[in-house]
Amino acid sequence: PWPLSNRDYVYHRRVGFQNNTFVVIAHAGLHKDAPEVNNTIRVEAFASRIAIRSTGVNGCDVFVEYCDESNYSVPNTFVNWGLQTSLPSYLTDLKMACANYAAYLRGLNDDAVQEIPSQIVRLRSQRRNSLSRTLHKSRSYSAEDQVFTPSPIRASHESFKNSVLTPTSRSARFASSFNLNSPTTASNEGNTFFIEFKSIETGLQLEMALKTKQAVVLGCKPNSEAAKSVAALSRGTIIVSVNTVQVQNQSVIEIMHRINRTPRPVLIGFRSTTDEIIESNILERGDDFIKLIVHSNDRFYDLISPRDIKSHLGAVLHTSFQSSGVDIPQGWHVIEINGTSMTELDFNEVVHYLRCSTSAKHVTLSKANEITSKLVQKISLKKKLSQAFSSKSIKTAKEPPVQNQPSVMISEPADIEALALQETLVDYSHVVVGLENVQWVWTHIQYLINEERLFSAAPLIEKLEQFLSPRLGNRQCADINQLVQGKLSELSQVKERSAMGHQALHEFNLDADAGWRFAQTYFGVSTHWKPGDDGTIWLKLDGICEGVDIFNALAVIRETDLFHLWAPFCNRSELLANLGRVELIAYMSLAIPLMQRDAIVHAFGINATYEHRCIVLLGKSITEDQCPVNNLEFPPIKGWNADRMDLRAFRALIEPYGRNRARTCIVVNVHPKCPVPMTLLNFTIKKMAGILLYLLMREAGKIEKHKNEHDPTNEHAKRIRNDPFYLWLHPRMQKWFEHLEAGTLPPVQTIRLRLERTSTGSLYGNRIETQSDLKSGRLSTSQSLKGSGVEREIFDCLYDVSIWPYLLLGVFYGWYITPTTPLWMARVCKCFLTCVYAWFGVAGSFSWQARCNEHVMAELSRWRLRVVLFALCFEVLSIFCTHLWSQYLVCHIGPSHLQIACTQRSLSEIRATEHFWMLANSFLIASFTVGIQIVVKIHI
């Protein structure tokens, strides 16, 4: 549909699969059966190209090129606006559909899964590639080779039709009377035979052989027609023809379709072979793993369940697997399928890998999780790990000898920085503290703190404290303990901030279930939002920064006093205190039309590039009482329309994918303290916030243009050249990217929450559960909702039945408001019914998650009183109008004889007329209430 003029398309589409990329090409065409629609213009010039390529387990690149000639003049401004508003929403819906695709496939049967167009295209591509690889090894066949000569069959067909021979003996007769012209067929004449099937269900179970890519007999269903010929149809027999038409180069799906479509009786040709067409089930076996072939009729996917019920990742055998001499007990984990790792895939994806085709699968299984990680490294990363451990620049977790250990304390900070860059390990998770390396551990804790690697420093501090506490009698341990006690406050802060960082990462990972609502996508940045407590709003900005150096992007984020140069509405920004390399207190002022808002933020960063492949930034607003710096003067609030915003939570996640590509996700909970309506304020913020990341990327691009100037004019470029922080940062980023490009980074660590610490109102607005909450682990759905502050009352389920206003209308007008009810009582009941619609209708205009929020309900209570008061006023007016209409005005409309009859009505007739209009009025109110609830369910 186009504005004022509709368009339709008739197009031809082709789908291909090349180099692991789906290519969809479409162009306009003509067809005699295409319907003609009135007032619709057909687009005759149209073309599109779409390329979809996988970029990993959970991502893909999509390239779209589209052009058409619609014969309709549209200003470019409108076209751009339409693309910016419609296309992102479409892509968001597409992403949601893809996320639910694997679960959708589980509801399909095997035939439906294998008939999915993408699966058919992929199988055809594999078969075409296989044929092209073997074409130079095979001789060319003549036209007579493609179709078997049918004359002998037709000549003897009637005799076989009336014969009482079994299918096996009948096949021998066919083999002896069948004459082939090609030399190859003649050479195989002794082992080629034919069987005639009369029933619709043949009972054949076919599979694509992994070696030859030919359809072979895997078995026969019991009591089927094929089972009678089980002596001739041994396992591995090749199917060569269907009604004398060769099918050797076709897939199993195409062969079965041909067999099912062919009228009965159908003649199927087979060829037995002495070669081992079907491989042995066990390909490789070790003490802790096994690699075997799983066939489609094994229904292996019915024997597995998710490895982790909570995350729904991976697959594990919940029932022992037995097939052709293979007996694997339950509890073994699925590691790979056809060379693809399954350990981090969703369980539905694992099942789809097993069901997507009838071909045999190479499945690798292992005993337990510990063996799983080792086996994945052995199979998938063998070459990379060998390079990593043989490299001189990459150190292992083995501690150096005692005589080579550095001193306990290093006095010069410059020495610490230089040694920290050279001596720190990429992975400290396997370090064990002992007497021989206790000084080495203490030194490396200082190195890690200097490198801002708090996620590695915190567990190492805990290991050191646990080791020292029972050994204070040892002089060496006593000396180290004295140094630890001297820096106890600093070490406690490291552990505290590490716990906060882990909690932030935990909530980033649970982002899909956090109740975010999509707002818009602008310049590649997706904006989501959700209501917070006490009138606050949560915002999330998520986008991929491409084409800009990550080093420059970090510089733009760090230089808070330069925000006024690029951030929208920011007219003043200052650095109030620099507490460390990645810790500061900053002031920002926003000049919004008709109001002035500012904020003072305390923020710090965590270098988690080695542990979690990311950089974490955390912060919040502070007051002068909460300031960690004594006598720090805060800028005053100036102006009648000025106020200080409350930034209750701020966290940012920067995931570098390369030197010029990274994902940036920013989550903010802010109370702007504005007197404007909250709905208008939320709409403005969520629409304008998306431009922030785009402006950040643009400012980082400016640095790249000015960094090589002798005297740069760009302020950020000047800071990079003159600030010692960037001299410290640059070699560390260079070192990390070298590890990334060499593939020598350690595995990503699991997120570690501090169970012993309870903080219901932590520094960054996150709630860290108590030890008892986390130990309970797998809570029920209701308990988890209660723990997150979302508990739905039973009475709230009324809104699940959208037609409840109609039901209530029927009860009132069936029992309490009738034509015989006294007029005053009917009017009182009608007023009460309208107030009920108003009271519950206000809450029905919100989702149930919002209604369960106590702050939202407090606001709803105020709105309810106002709406009920408005409903009472409306009822007084409607009663007066209804009475005026029924008593007087209705008699002055229409022909004269009807007017005379109207004036002669009895009281009961007048009462019936008024009752009808009261019912009509209540029905309209009920319909309005139902409509609001339906709209909320569709759009929220």
Coordinates of N, CA and C in Angstrom, one line a residue, residues 446-566:
Q446 N 49.6 -6.8 42.5 CA 49.9 -5.4 42.2 C 49.9 -5.1 40.7
Y447 N 50.5 -6.0 39.9 CA 50.5 -5.8 38.5 C 49.1 -5.7 37.9
L448 N 48.2 -6.6 38.4 CA 46.8 -6.7 37.9 C 46.1 -5.4 38.3
I449 N 46.3 -4.9 39.5 CA 45.6 -3.7 39.9 C 46.1 -2.5 39.0
N450 N 47.4 -2.5 38.7 CA 48.0 -1.5 37.8 C 47.4 -1.6 36.4
E451 N 47.1 -2.8 36.0 CA 46.5 -3.0 34.7 C 45.0 -2.9 34.7
E452 N 44.4 -2.6 35.8 CA 42.9 -2.4 36.0 C 42.2 -3.7 35.7
R453 N 42.9 -4.9 35.8 CA 42.3 -6.2 35.6 C 41.7 -6.7 36.9
L454 N 40.6 -6.1 37.3 CA 40.1 -6.4 38.6 C 39.4 -7.8 38.7
F455 N 38.9 -8.3 37.5 CA 38.3 -9.6 37.5 C 39.3 -10.7 37.8
S456 N 40.6 -10.5 37.5 CA 41.6 -11.5 37.8 C 42.3 -11.2 39.1
A457 N 42.3 -9.9 39.5 CA 43.0 -9.5 40.8 C 42.1 -10.0 42.0
A458 N 40.8 -9.8 41.9 CA 39.9 -10.2 43.1 C 40.0 -11.6 43.5
P459 N 39.9 -12.6 42.6 CA 40.0 -14.0 43.0 C 41.4 -14.3 43.5
L460 N 42.4 -13.7 42.9 CA 43.8 -14.0 43.3 C 44.0 -13.4 44.8
I461 N 43.4 -12.3 45.1 CA 43.5 -11.7 46.4 C 42.8 -12.7 47.4
E462 N 41.7 -13.2 47.1 CA 41.0 -14.2 47.9 C 41.8 -15.4 48.2
K463 N 42.4 -15.9 47.1 CA 43.3 -17.1 47.2 C 44.5 -16.8 48.2
L464 N 45.1 -15.6 48.0 CA 46.2 -15.3 48.9 C 45.8 -15.1 50.3
E465 N 44.6 -14.5 50.6 CA 44.1 -14.3 52.0 C 43.8 -15.7 52.6
Q466 N 43.2 -16.6 51.9 CA 42.9 -17.9 52.4 C 44.2 -18.7 52.7
F467 N 45.2 -18.5 51.9 CA 46.5 -19.2 52.1 C 47.2 -18.6 53.3
L468 N 47.2 -17.3 53.5 CA 48.0 -16.7 54.6 C 47.4 -16.9 55.9
S469 N 46.0 -16.9 56.0 CA 45.4 -16.9 57.3 C 45.8 -18.0 58.3
P470 N 46.0 -19.3 57.8 CA 46.4 -20.3 58.8 C 48.0 -20.4 58.9
R471 N 48.7 -19.6 58.2 CA 50.2 -19.7 58.2 C 50.9 -18.5 58.7
L472 N 50.3 -17.7 59.6 CA 50.9 -16.5 60.0 C 52.2 -16.8 60.9
G473 N 52.4 -18.0 61.3 CA 53.6 -18.3 62.0 C 54.8 -18.4 61.2
N474 N 54.6 -18.6 59.9 CA 55.7 -18.5 58.9 C 56.2 -17.1 58.7
R475 N 57.5 -16.9 58.8 CA 58.0 -15.5 58.7 C 57.7 -14.9 57.3
Q476 N 57.9 -15.7 56.3 CA 57.6 -15.1 54.9 C 56.1 -14.8 54.8
C477 N 55.2 -15.7 55.2 CA 53.8 -15.4 55.1 C 53.4 -14.2 56.0
A478 N 54.1 -14.1 57.2 CA 53.8 -12.9 58.1 C 54.1 -11.6 57.4
D479 N 55.3 -11.6 56.7 CA 55.7 -10.4 56.0 C 54.7 -10.0 54.9
I480 N 54.3 -11.0 54.1 CA 53.3 -10.7 53.1 C 52.0 -10.3 53.7
N481 N 51.6 -10.9 54.8 CA 50.3 -10.5 55.4 C 50.4 -9.1 55.9
Q482 N 51.5 -8.7 56.4 CA 51.6 -7.3 56.9 C 51.5 -6.3 55.7
L483 N 52.0 -6.7 54.5 CA 51.8 -5.8 53.4 C 50.4 -5.8 52.9
V484 N 49.7 -7.0 53.0 CA 48.3 -7.0 52.6 C 47.5 -6.2 53.5
Q485 N 47.8 -6.2 54.9 CA 47.0 -5.4 55.8 C 47.2 -3.9 55.6
G486 N 48.4 -3.6 55.1 CA 48.7 -2.2 54.8 C 47.9 -1.6 53.6
K487 N 47.5 -2.5 52.7 CA 46.6 -2.1 51.6 C 45.3 -2.7 51.6
L488 N 44.8 -3.0 52.9 CA 43.5 -3.7 53.0 C 42.3 -2.9 52.4
S489 N 42.3 -1.6 52.6 CA 41.2 -0.8 52.0 C 41.2 -0.8 50.5
E490 N 42.4 -0.8 49.9 CA 42.5 -0.8 48.4 C 42.1 -2.2 47.9
L491 N 42.5 -3.2 48.6 CA 42.2 -4.6 48.2 C 40.7 -4.9 48.3
S492 N 40.1 -4.3 49.4 CA 38.6 -4.5 49.6 C 37.9 -3.8 48.5
Q493 N 38.3 -2.6 48.1 CA 37.7 -1.9 47.0 C 37.8 -2.7 45.7
V494 N 38.9 -3.3 45.5 CA 39.1 -4.2 44.2 C 38.1 -5.3 44.2
K495 N 37.9 -6.0 45.4 CA 37.0 -7.1 45.4 C 35.5 -6.6 45.3
E496 N 35.2 -5.4 45.9 CA 33.9 -4.9 45.8 C 33.5 -4.5 44.4
R497 N 34.5 -3.8 43.7 CA 34.2 -3.4 42.3 C 34.2 -4.6 41.4
S498 N 35.0 -5.6 41.7 CA 34.9 -6.8 40.8 C 33.5 -7.5 40.9
A499 N 32.9 -7.5 42.2 CA 31.6 -8.0 42.3 C 30.6 -7.2 41.6
M500 N 30.7 -5.9 41.6 CA 29.8 -5.0 40.9 C 29.9 -5.3 39.4
G501 N 31.1 -5.4 38.9 CA 31.3 -5.6 37.5 C 30.7 -7.0 37.1
H502 N 30.9 -8.0 37.9 CA 30.3 -9.3 37.5 C 28.8 -9.2 37.6
Q503 N 28.2 -8.5 38.5 CA 26.8 -8.3 38.5 C 26.3 -7.6 37.3
A504 N 27.0 -6.6 36.9 CA 26.6 -5.9 35.6 C 26.7 -6.8 34.4
L505 N 27.8 -7.6 34.3 CA 27.8 -8.5 33.2 C 26.7 -9.6 33.3
H506 N 26.4 -10.0 34.5 CA 25.3 -11.0 34.6 C 24.0 -10.4 34.1
E507 N 23.7 -9.1 34.4 CA 22.5 -8.5 33.9 C 22.5 -8.2 32.4
F508 N 23.7 -7.9 31.9 CA 23.8 -7.8 30.4 C 23.5 -9.1 29.8
N509 N 23.9 -10.3 30.3 CA 23.6 -11.6 29.8 C 22.1 -11.9 29.9
L510 N 21.5 -11.4 30.9 CA 20.0 -11.7 31.1 C 19.2 -10.6 30.5
D511 N 19.8 -9.9 29.5 CA 19.1 -8.7 28.9 C 17.8 -9.1 28.2
A512 N 17.7 -10.4 27.6 CA 16.5 -10.7 26.9 C 15.3 -10.8 27.7
D513 N 15.4 -11.1 29.0 CA 14.3 -11.3 29.9 C 14.1 -10.1 30.8
A514 N 14.7 -8.9 30.5 CA 14.6 -7.8 31.4 C 13.4 -6.9 31.1
G515 N 12.6 -7.2 30.1 CA 11.4 -6.4 29.9 C 11.6 -5.2 29.0
W516 N 12.7 -5.1 28.2 CA 13.0 -4.0 27.4 C 11.9 -3.9 26.3
R517 N 11.6 -2.6 25.9 CA 10.7 -2.3 24.8 C 11.4 -1.6 23.7
F518 N 11.3 -2.1 22.5 CA 12.0 -1.5 21.4 C 11.4 -0.1 21.1
A519 N 12.3 0.9 20.9 CA 11.9 2.2 20.6 C 12.1 2.5 19.1
Q520 N 13.4 2.5 18.7 CA 13.7 2.8 17.3 C 15.2 2.3 17.0
T521 N 15.5 2.3 15.8 CA 16.9 2.1 15.3 C 17.3 3.3 14.5
Y522 N 18.4 4.0 14.8 CA 18.8 5.2 14.1 C 20.3 5.1 13.9
F523 N 20.7 5.2 12.6 CA 22.1 5.1 12.3 C 22.8 3.8 12.8
G524 N 22.0 2.7 12.8 CA 22.6 1.5 13.3 C 22.6 1.3 14.8
V525 N 22.0 2.2 15.5 CA 22.0 2.1 17.0 C 20.5 1.8 17.4
S526 N 20.3 0.7 18.1 CA 19.0 0.4 18.6 C 18.8 1.0 20.0
T527 N 17.6 1.5 20.1 CA 17.2 2.2 21.4 C 16.1 1.4 22.0
H528 N 16.3 0.9 23.3 CA 15.2 0.2 24.0 C 15.0 1.0 25.3
W529 N 13.8 0.8 25.9 CA 13.5 1.6 27.1 C 12.5 0.7 27.9
K530 N 12.4 1.1 29.2 CA 11.4 0.5 30.1 C 11.2 1.5 31.3
P531 N 10.0 1.5 31.9 CA 9.8 2.4 33.0 C 10.6 1.9 34.2
G532 N 11.0 2.9 35.0 CA 11.7 2.5 36.3 C 10.9 2.9 37.5
D533 N 11.6 3.0 38.6 CA 10.9 3.3 39.9 C 10.9 4.8 40.1
D534 N 9.9 5.3 40.8 CA 9.7 6.7 41.2 C 9.8 7.7 40.0
G535 N 9.2 7.3 38.9 CA 9.2 8.2 37.7 C 10.5 8.2 36.9
T536 N 11.4 7.3 37.1 CA 12.6 7.2 36.3 C 12.3 6.4 35.0
I537 N 13.3 6.5 34.1 CA 13.2 5.7 32.9 C 14.5 5.0 32.6
W538 N 14.5 3.8 32.2 CA 15.7 3.0 31.8 C 15.8 3.1 30.3
L539 N 17.0 3.4 29.9 CA 17.4 3.5 28.4 C 18.5 2.6 28.1
K540 N 18.4 1.9 27.0 CA 19.5 1.1 26.5 C 19.9 1.4 25.1
L541 N 21.1 1.8 24.8 CA 21.6 2.0 23.5 C 22.6 0.9 23.1
D542 N 22.3 0.3 22.0 CA 23.1 -0.9 21.6 C 23.4 -0.7 20.1
G543 N 24.7 -0.7 19.7 CA 25.1 -0.6 18.3 C 26.5 -1.1 18.1
I544 N 26.8 -1.3 16.8 CA 28.1 -1.7 16.4 C 28.9 -0.5 15.9
C545 N 30.0 -0.2 16.4 CA 30.9 0.9 16.0 C 31.8 0.4 15.0
E546 N 31.7 0.7 13.7 CA 32.5 0.2 12.6 C 33.2 1.4 11.9
G547 N 34.4 1.2 11.5 CA 35.1 2.2 10.7 C 35.8 3.2 11.5
V548 N 35.8 3.0 12.9 CA 36.6 4.0 13.7 C 37.5 3.1 14.7
D549 N 38.6 3.7 15.0 CA 39.6 3.0 15.8 C 39.0 3.0 17.2
I550 N 39.1 1.8 17.9 CA 38.6 1.6 19.2 C 39.4 2.5 20.2
F551 N 40.6 2.7 19.9 CA 41.5 3.6 20.8 C 40.9 5.0 20.8
N552 N 40.5 5.5 19.6 CA 39.9 6.8 19.5 C 38.5 6.9 20.2
A553 N 37.7 5.8 20.0 CA 36.4 5.8 20.7 C 36.5 5.8 22.2
L554 N 37.5 5.1 22.8 CA 37.8 5.2 24.2 C 38.2 6.6 24.6
A555 N 39.0 7.2 23.8 CA 39.4 8.6 24.1 C 38.2 9.5 24.2
V556 N 37.3 9.4 23.3 CA 36.1 10.3 23.3 C 35.3 10.0 24.6
I557 N 35.2 8.7 25.0 CA 34.4 8.4 26.2 C 35.1 8.9 27.5
R558 N 36.4 8.8 27.5 CA 37.1 9.2 28.7 C 37.2 10.7 28.9
E559 N 37.3 11.5 27.9 CA 37.5 12.9 28.0 C 36.1 13.6 28.3
T560 N 35.7 13.4 29.5 CA 34.3 13.9 29.9 C 34.2 15.4 29.8
D561 N 35.3 16.2 30.0 CA 35.2 17.6 30.0 C 35.1 18.1 28.6
L562 N 35.2 17.2 27.6 CA 35.0 17.7 26.2 C 33.7 17.2 25.6
F563 N 32.8 16.7 26.5 CA 31.5 16.3 26.0 C 30.7 17.4 25.4
H564 N 30.9 18.6 25.8 CA 30.1 19.8 25.3 C 30.5 20.0 23.8
L565 N 31.6 19.4 23.3 CA 31.9 19.6 21.9 C 31.1 18.7 20.9
W566 N 30.5 17.6 21.5 CA 29.9 16.7 20.5 C 28.5 16.1 21.1

